[in-house]
Each structure stands twice: as C-alpha cells, then as structure tokens.
mmCIF file of C-alpha atoms and ligand atoms in Angstrom:
data_model
loop_
_atom_site.group_PDB
_atom_site.id
_atom_site.type_symbol
_atom_site.label_atom_id
_atom_site.label_comp_id
_atom_site.label_asym_id
_atom_site.label_seq_id
_atom_site.Cartn_x
_atom_site.Cartn_y
_atom_site.Cartn_z
ATOM 1 C CA MET A 1 43.039 93.553 109.867
ATOM 2 C CA ASN A 2 45.023 96.401 108.776
ATOM 3 C CA THR A 3 48.649 95.275 108.084
ATOM 4 C CA ALA A 4 49.897 98.446 108.011
ATOM 5 C CA LYS A 5 53.013 100.238 110.027
ATOM 6 C CA ARG A 6 54.052 96.700 111.221
ATOM 7 C CA PHE A 7 56.531 95.901 108.897
ATOM 8 C CA PHE A 8 60.142 97.064 109.053
ATOM 9 C CA SER A 9 63.362 96.022 107.579
ATOM 10 C CA LEU A 10 66.996 96.729 108.215
ATOM 11 C CA GLU A 11 69.464 97.048 105.467
ATOM 12 C CA GLY A 12 73.313 97.723 104.989
ATOM 13 C CA ILE A 13 76.357 95.875 103.794
ATOM 14 C CA ASP A 14 77.901 92.756 105.915
ATOM 15 C CA GLY A 15 79.208 93.890 109.145
ATOM 16 C CA SER A 16 77.134 97.068 109.285
ATOM 17 C CA GLY A 17 75.327 95.606 112.569
ATOM 18 C CA LYS A 18 71.906 94.449 111.062
ATOM 19 C CA SER A 19 71.682 91.225 113.293
ATOM 20 C CA THR A 20 73.035 93.141 116.426
ATOM 21 C CA GLN A 21 70.373 96.004 115.998
ATOM 22 C CA ILE A 22 67.575 93.718 115.332
ATOM 23 C CA ASP A 23 68.035 91.388 118.113
ATOM 24 C CA MET A 24 68.037 94.617 120.427
ATOM 25 C CA LEU A 25 64.856 95.910 118.284
ATOM 26 C CA ILE A 26 63.275 92.591 118.914
ATOM 27 C CA SER A 27 63.920 92.656 122.725
ATOM 28 C CA ALA A 28 62.517 96.308 123.291
ATOM 29 C CA LEU A 29 59.715 95.541 121.298
ATOM 30 C CA GLU A 30 58.617 92.182 122.933
ATOM 31 C CA SER A 31 59.106 93.994 126.325
ATOM 32 C CA GLU A 32 56.403 96.354 125.281
ATOM 33 C CA GLY A 33 54.005 93.661 124.346
ATOM 34 C CA TYR A 34 54.435 93.294 120.453
ATOM 35 C CA SER A 35 54.506 89.766 119.089
ATOM 36 C CA VAL A 36 57.656 89.883 116.499
ATOM 37 C CA VAL A 37 58.444 87.759 113.781
ATOM 38 C CA LYS A 38 62.100 87.915 112.643
ATOM 39 C CA LEU A 39 63.100 87.003 109.156
ATOM 40 C CA ARG A 40 66.548 86.762 107.236
ATOM 41 C CA GLU A 41 66.708 87.193 103.541
ATOM 42 C CA PRO A 42 67.269 85.464 101.503
ATOM 43 C CA GLY A 43 65.569 82.542 103.177
ATOM 44 C CA GLY A 44 62.886 82.043 106.155
ATOM 45 C CA ALA A 45 60.717 79.813 104.415
ATOM 46 C CA LYS A 46 61.983 76.316 103.055
ATOM 47 C CA ILE A 47 61.853 77.173 99.615
ATOM 48 C CA SER A 48 63.446 80.348 100.191
ATOM 49 C CA GLU A 49 66.430 78.781 102.251
ATOM 50 C CA ARG A 50 66.794 76.300 99.328
ATOM 51 C CA ILE A 51 67.218 79.379 96.916
ATOM 52 C CA ARG A 52 69.526 80.866 99.531
ATOM 53 C CA GLU A 53 71.745 77.915 99.203
ATOM 54 C CA ILE A 54 72.060 78.438 95.260
ATOM 55 C CA LEU A 55 72.550 82.094 95.439
ATOM 56 C CA LEU A 56 75.541 81.861 98.200
ATOM 57 C CA ASP A 57 77.025 78.976 96.628
ATOM 58 C CA ALA A 58 80.731 79.915 96.221
ATOM 59 C CA SER A 59 80.916 77.627 93.285
ATOM 60 C CA PHE A 60 78.878 79.626 91.171
ATOM 61 C CA LYS A 61 81.087 82.719 91.476
ATOM 62 C CA GLY A 62 81.515 83.916 87.642
ATOM 63 C CA VAL A 63 78.664 81.342 86.478
ATOM 64 C CA MET A 64 75.691 83.039 87.448
ATOM 65 C CA ALA A 65 74.075 85.729 85.320
ATOM 66 C CA ASP A 66 72.860 88.730 87.013
ATOM 67 C CA LYS A 67 69.346 88.546 85.799
ATOM 68 C CA THR A 68 69.174 84.778 87.304
ATOM 69 C CA GLU A 69 70.540 86.307 90.544
ATOM 70 C CA LEU A 70 67.669 88.997 90.283
ATOM 71 C CA LEU A 71 65.230 86.748 89.924
ATOM 72 C CA LEU A 72 66.211 84.304 92.430
ATOM 73 C CA TYR A 73 66.153 86.816 94.889
ATOM 74 C CA ASN A 74 62.768 87.803 93.975
ATOM 75 C CA ALA A 75 61.464 84.247 94.011
ATOM 76 C CA ALA A 76 62.829 83.586 97.421
ATOM 77 C CA ARG A 77 61.002 86.921 98.677
ATOM 78 C CA ALA A 78 57.857 85.904 96.666
ATOM 79 C CA GLN A 79 57.676 82.699 98.696
ATOM 80 C CA VAL A 80 58.624 84.570 102.259
ATOM 81 C CA ILE A 81 55.779 86.934 101.604
ATOM 82 C CA HIS A 82 53.294 84.145 100.878
ATOM 83 C CA GLU A 83 54.021 81.804 103.569
ATOM 84 C CA ILE A 84 55.407 83.928 106.224
ATOM 85 C CA ILE A 85 55.100 87.703 106.160
ATOM 86 C CA GLN A 86 51.532 88.258 105.297
ATOM 87 C CA PRO A 87 50.111 85.883 107.296
ATOM 88 C CA ALA A 88 52.048 87.153 110.197
ATOM 89 C CA LEU A 89 50.925 90.777 109.416
ATOM 90 C CA ASP A 90 47.273 89.587 109.009
ATOM 91 C CA ALA A 91 47.666 88.019 112.521
ATOM 92 C CA GLY A 92 48.682 91.385 114.015
ATOM 93 C CA LYS A 93 52.318 90.755 114.240
ATOM 94 C CA VAL A 94 55.244 92.799 113.897
ATOM 95 C CA VAL A 95 57.697 91.867 111.321
ATOM 96 C CA ILE A 96 61.150 92.613 111.305
ATOM 97 C CA ALA A 97 63.457 91.547 108.359
ATOM 98 C CA ASP A 98 67.058 91.499 108.038
ATOM 99 C CA ARG A 99 67.245 92.644 104.451
ATOM 100 C CA PHE A 100 64.390 92.949 101.986
ATOM 101 C CA ALA A 101 63.743 94.376 98.552
ATOM 102 C CA TRP A 102 66.136 97.485 99.219
ATOM 103 C CA SER A 103 68.896 95.044 99.036
ATOM 104 C CA THR A 104 67.909 94.211 95.362
ATOM 105 C CA TYR A 105 67.919 97.646 94.772
ATOM 106 C CA ALA A 106 71.574 98.280 95.985
ATOM 107 C CA TYR A 107 73.034 94.915 95.161
ATOM 108 C CA GLN A 108 71.547 94.170 91.738
ATOM 109 C CA GLY A 109 70.235 97.534 90.707
ATOM 110 C CA TYR A 110 73.161 99.503 91.426
ATOM 111 C CA ALA A 111 76.168 97.336 92.279
ATOM 112 C CA ARG A 112 75.489 94.929 89.360
ATOM 113 C CA GLY A 113 74.176 97.875 87.189
ATOM 114 C CA LEU A 114 70.935 96.142 86.329
ATOM 115 C CA GLY A 115 69.166 99.644 87.120
ATOM 116 C CA ALA A 116 66.745 100.699 89.199
ATOM 117 C CA ASP A 117 63.924 100.440 86.778
ATOM 118 C CA MET A 118 63.920 96.813 86.314
ATOM 119 C CA VAL A 119 64.577 96.038 89.805
ATOM 120 C CA GLN A 120 61.474 98.396 90.775
ATOM 121 C CA ARG A 121 59.128 96.688 88.243
ATOM 122 C CA LEU A 122 60.077 93.221 89.446
ATOM 123 C CA THR A 123 59.699 94.270 93.338
ATOM 124 C CA GLU A 124 56.280 95.689 92.294
ATOM 125 C CA LEU A 125 55.621 92.166 90.917
ATOM 126 C CA THR A 126 56.937 90.278 93.765
ATOM 127 C CA CYS A 127 55.956 92.513 97.012
ATOM 128 C CA GLY A 128 52.683 94.034 95.649
ATOM 129 C CA SER A 129 51.066 96.012 98.540
ATOM 130 C CA CYS A 130 53.424 93.745 101.060
ATOM 131 C CA PHE A 131 56.343 96.367 101.623
ATOM 132 C CA PRO A 132 57.909 97.450 104.667
ATOM 133 C CA GLU A 133 56.508 100.632 106.245
ATOM 134 C CA LEU A 134 60.178 101.991 106.730
ATOM 135 C CA THR A 135 63.396 100.546 105.996
ATOM 136 C CA VAL A 136 66.590 101.794 107.872
ATOM 137 C CA VAL A 137 69.917 101.574 106.301
ATOM 138 C CA LEU A 138 72.809 101.148 108.815
ATOM 139 C CA ASP A 139 75.394 103.189 106.803
ATOM 140 C CA ILE A 140 79.145 102.151 107.248
ATOM 141 C CA ASP A 141 82.447 102.563 105.498
ATOM 142 C CA VAL A 142 83.156 99.205 103.588
ATOM 143 C CA ALA A 143 86.654 98.823 105.123
ATOM 144 C CA ARG A 144 85.233 99.236 108.876
ATOM 145 C CA GLY A 145 82.278 96.948 107.955
ATOM 146 C CA ARG A 146 84.938 94.249 106.644
ATOM 147 C CA ALA A 147 87.072 94.540 109.571
ATOM 148 C CA ARG A 148 83.904 93.772 111.969
ATOM 149 C CA THR A 149 83.022 90.454 109.954
ATOM 150 C CA ALA A 150 86.655 89.367 109.434
ATOM 151 C CA LYS A 151 86.549 88.625 113.183
ATOM 152 C CA ARG A 152 84.028 85.784 112.332
ATOM 153 C CA GLY A 153 86.431 83.637 110.537
ATOM 154 C CA GLU A 154 83.944 82.019 108.404
ATOM 155 C CA ALA A 155 84.660 81.164 104.612
ATOM 156 C CA PRO A 156 83.051 83.909 102.403
ATOM 157 C CA ASP A 157 79.971 83.191 100.139
ATOM 158 C CA ARG A 158 79.638 84.000 96.585
ATOM 159 C CA LEU A 159 78.651 87.475 97.437
ATOM 160 C CA GLU A 160 80.911 88.249 100.295
ATOM 161 C CA GLN A 161 83.522 87.303 97.562
ATOM 162 C CA GLU A 162 83.124 90.438 95.688
ATOM 163 C CA LYS A 163 85.969 93.175 95.647
ATOM 164 C CA ALA A 164 85.715 96.312 97.926
ATOM 165 C CA GLU A 165 84.496 98.623 94.715
ATOM 166 C CA PHE A 166 81.232 96.261 94.607
ATOM 167 C CA PHE A 167 80.500 96.992 98.350
ATOM 168 C CA GLU A 168 81.269 100.762 97.810
ATOM 169 C CA ARG A 169 78.639 100.503 94.856
ATOM 170 C CA VAL A 170 76.376 98.877 97.295
ATOM 171 C CA ARG A 171 76.642 101.463 99.810
ATOM 172 C CA GLN A 172 76.008 104.162 97.360
ATOM 173 C CA GLY A 173 73.077 102.414 96.165
ATOM 174 C CA TYR A 174 71.577 102.557 99.693
ATOM 175 C CA LEU A 175 72.299 106.229 100.367
ATOM 176 C CA ALA A 176 70.671 106.979 96.844
ATOM 177 C CA ALA A 177 67.717 104.912 98.060
ATOM 178 C CA ALA A 178 67.639 107.073 101.165
ATOM 179 C CA ARG A 179 67.827 110.280 99.138
ATOM 180 C CA GLU A 180 65.285 109.618 96.506
ATOM 181 C CA PHE A 181 62.806 107.488 98.769
ATOM 182 C CA PRO A 182 62.688 109.336 102.179
ATOM 183 C CA ASP A 183 59.328 108.455 103.032
ATOM 184 C CA CYS A 184 60.360 104.736 103.161
ATOM 185 C CA VAL A 185 64.010 104.491 103.487
ATOM 186 C CA ALA A 186 66.131 106.500 106.176
ATOM 187 C CA ALA A 187 70.054 105.926 106.480
ATOM 188 C CA ILE A 188 71.940 106.357 109.817
ATOM 189 C CA ASP A 189 75.462 106.490 110.852
ATOM 190 C CA ALA A 190 76.439 102.634 111.860
ATOM 191 C CA ASP A 191 80.008 103.697 112.956
ATOM 192 C CA ARG A 192 79.054 104.346 116.433
ATOM 193 C CA SER A 193 78.733 102.172 119.698
ATOM 194 C CA ALA A 194 75.641 99.341 119.149
ATOM 195 C CA GLN A 195 73.773 101.446 121.969
ATOM 196 C CA ASP A 196 74.142 104.812 119.965
ATOM 197 C CA VAL A 197 73.097 103.174 116.613
ATOM 198 C CA PHE A 198 70.003 101.645 118.332
ATOM 199 C CA ALA A 199 68.873 104.979 119.895
ATOM 200 C CA ASP A 200 68.339 106.208 116.637
ATOM 201 C CA LEU A 201 66.849 102.898 114.928
ATOM 202 C CA TYR A 202 64.266 102.787 117.606
ATOM 203 C CA LYS A 203 63.218 106.242 117.441
ATOM 204 C CA LEU A 204 62.685 105.845 113.998
ATOM 205 C CA VAL A 205 60.640 102.475 114.252
ATOM 206 C CA LYS A 206 58.686 103.680 117.287
ATOM 207 C CA GLY A 207 57.803 107.013 115.284
ATOM 208 C CA ARG A 208 56.040 104.846 112.490
ATOM 209 C CA LEU A 209 54.828 101.591 114.363
ATOM 210 C CA CYS A 210 51.371 101.142 115.170
ATOM 211 C CA PRO A 211 50.752 101.114 119.059
ATOM 212 C CA ALA A 212 50.994 97.885 120.928
ATOM 213 C CA PRO A 213 47.991 95.822 121.249
HETATM 214 P P1 ADP B 301 75.361 92.318 109.891
HETATM 215 O O1 ADP B 301 74.235 91.620 110.406
HETATM 216 O O2 ADP B 301 75.020 93.553 109.254
HETATM 217 O O3 ADP B 301 76.250 91.503 109.076
HETATM 218 P P2 ADP B 301 76.328 92.139 112.659
HETATM 219 O O4 ADP B 301 75.206 92.501 113.562
HETATM 220 O O5 ADP B 301 76.580 90.663 112.623
HETATM 221 O O6 ADP B 301 76.282 92.758 111.279
HETATM 222 O O7 ADP B 301 77.870 92.686 112.999
HETATM 223 C C1 ADP B 301 78.999 92.219 112.544
HETATM 224 C C2 ADP B 301 80.177 92.290 113.672
HETATM 225 O O8 ADP B 301 80.338 93.567 114.042
HETATM 226 C C3 ADP B 301 79.601 91.448 114.872
HETATM 227 O O9 ADP B 301 81.008 90.678 115.337
HETATM 228 C C4 ADP B 301 79.138 92.594 115.792
HETATM 229 O O10 ADP B 301 79.310 91.900 117.453
HETATM 230 C C5 ADP B 301 80.223 93.644 115.496
HETATM 231 N N1 ADP B 301 79.146 94.780 115.768
HETATM 232 C C6 ADP B 301 77.803 94.973 115.705
HETATM 233 N N2 ADP B 301 77.421 96.271 115.899
HETATM 234 C C7 ADP B 301 78.612 96.793 116.263
HETATM 235 C C8 ADP B 301 78.914 98.118 116.768
HETATM 236 N N3 ADP B 301 78.156 99.311 116.785
HETATM 237 N N4 ADP B 301 80.232 98.466 116.800
HETATM 238 C C9 ADP B 301 81.174 97.529 116.871
HETATM 239 N N5 ADP B 301 80.983 96.300 116.585
HETATM 240 C C10 ADP B 301 79.812 96.063 116.381
#
C-alpha cells in the first residue's frame, strides 16, 4: 500500500501547544473518517518508553554526553518506526506524531551544537523513507511558552531544566528548518488562540493529506 501523505508531525518548544493542537487535529480527522494513530516522542513503543525514562531522568543532568543523547533519541525513534509507525502506515492509517526527527535537528543539532550534518546522517539511517510528509512547527516566544507550562506545576525533567538561552537556540533551529526545508517543514505563529492556530494547522495538513478512505 502507498504509505505517502499520511504521516505528519508537530514540533515546537514545550508550551507551544503541540498536544492541544494534536487533539484538535485528531478529532477533526476522525470525524472525517480517517483512522489515526497518535504518538508522543520519545516513546510510543515499550522499548522507546524505557529509553524516554533514561533521556528525561533529571539525575543525568550534566552527566549524559550530547552524542549519547542524540543516539538514544534515534534508538527510540527506530523502534517506534519498526513497531508502530510503519505498520500503521501500511494499514492505511494516518500517523500524527508529537515531535519526531526535526526535534533532533533543533535540540541536538542546533541547541546542543552537534550540527545539522551529523543529525541528518543519523536521521537517514534511523528513518530511511519513513519520514513525515509535513512537519508543522508551532512557533512561540520562549518566555510565553514557559509561562504556559509553568501552570502545570510539574517538576521539570532533564531537558526542561535547560536555561532560556537553550530553548531560544531550539526555537531558532526550528525556524532554520522551516527556512531551509520549506517542502517538509512549515512554521506557524502559535501565540494566538488555539482556534486560530488550529485553522492554519488544519489547512496545512489537509493540503497534503491523501483523501479519506
Ligand atoms: P506542548 O504539548 O507543546 O507542551 P500543550 O498543548 O500541552 O503544549 O500546551 C501547554 C499549556 O498551554 C496547556 O496548559 C494548554 O492548555 C495551554 N495552551 C495550549 N494552546 C494554547 C493557546 N493557543 N493559547 C493559550 N494557552 C494554550
């Protein structure tokens, strides 16, 4: 079966509204007859969830090497592609991922400074042809995103403990991806009402999604 045009991902710093928008998108698509699989990265498969625990463990702050982080994200991704994404696409389902390979581009490539080349080579190895048709970046000012997540009142994980400058670099990495790869990455202003953001997101996804079965 043709697996093209049914795989989408959302990106953006924490608090940009990814999970809110994904829930809205999935209900819209399901009401149109699409069967949708939702994923959150890192995670989704049992092995990937175990890797997630290591990646987010706050006690590894200052201990985990940047390359270890890069490889673990890719290992988690390889497993979820193998176990969940590729089989779902083969079965004709739509896959919506909360973060995917462009997170690695922005966080490890840009913000950690490992560079786009290293990340892209590894992404090719990990993903092969299993890559989102379109990735929508929810762009928001770092302080605005933080103010939204602060309301959750949860203890920050290892990545969330990074300073504002780190997330500013992540944001710039996402914007660079949208500039350099406009065919597969689109950035939209996420500092608006959820309904206004969704109107843009929906238009972008529907412009690329294959027709409902
Ligand atoms: P992410 O998944 O990117 O971390 P969430 O969807 O969990 O973001 O949103 C973070 C917080 O901001 C949540 O409390 C959510 O209700 C709120 N939120 C989401 N979208 C908006 C929006 N457009 N305007 C204001 N608050 C929002």
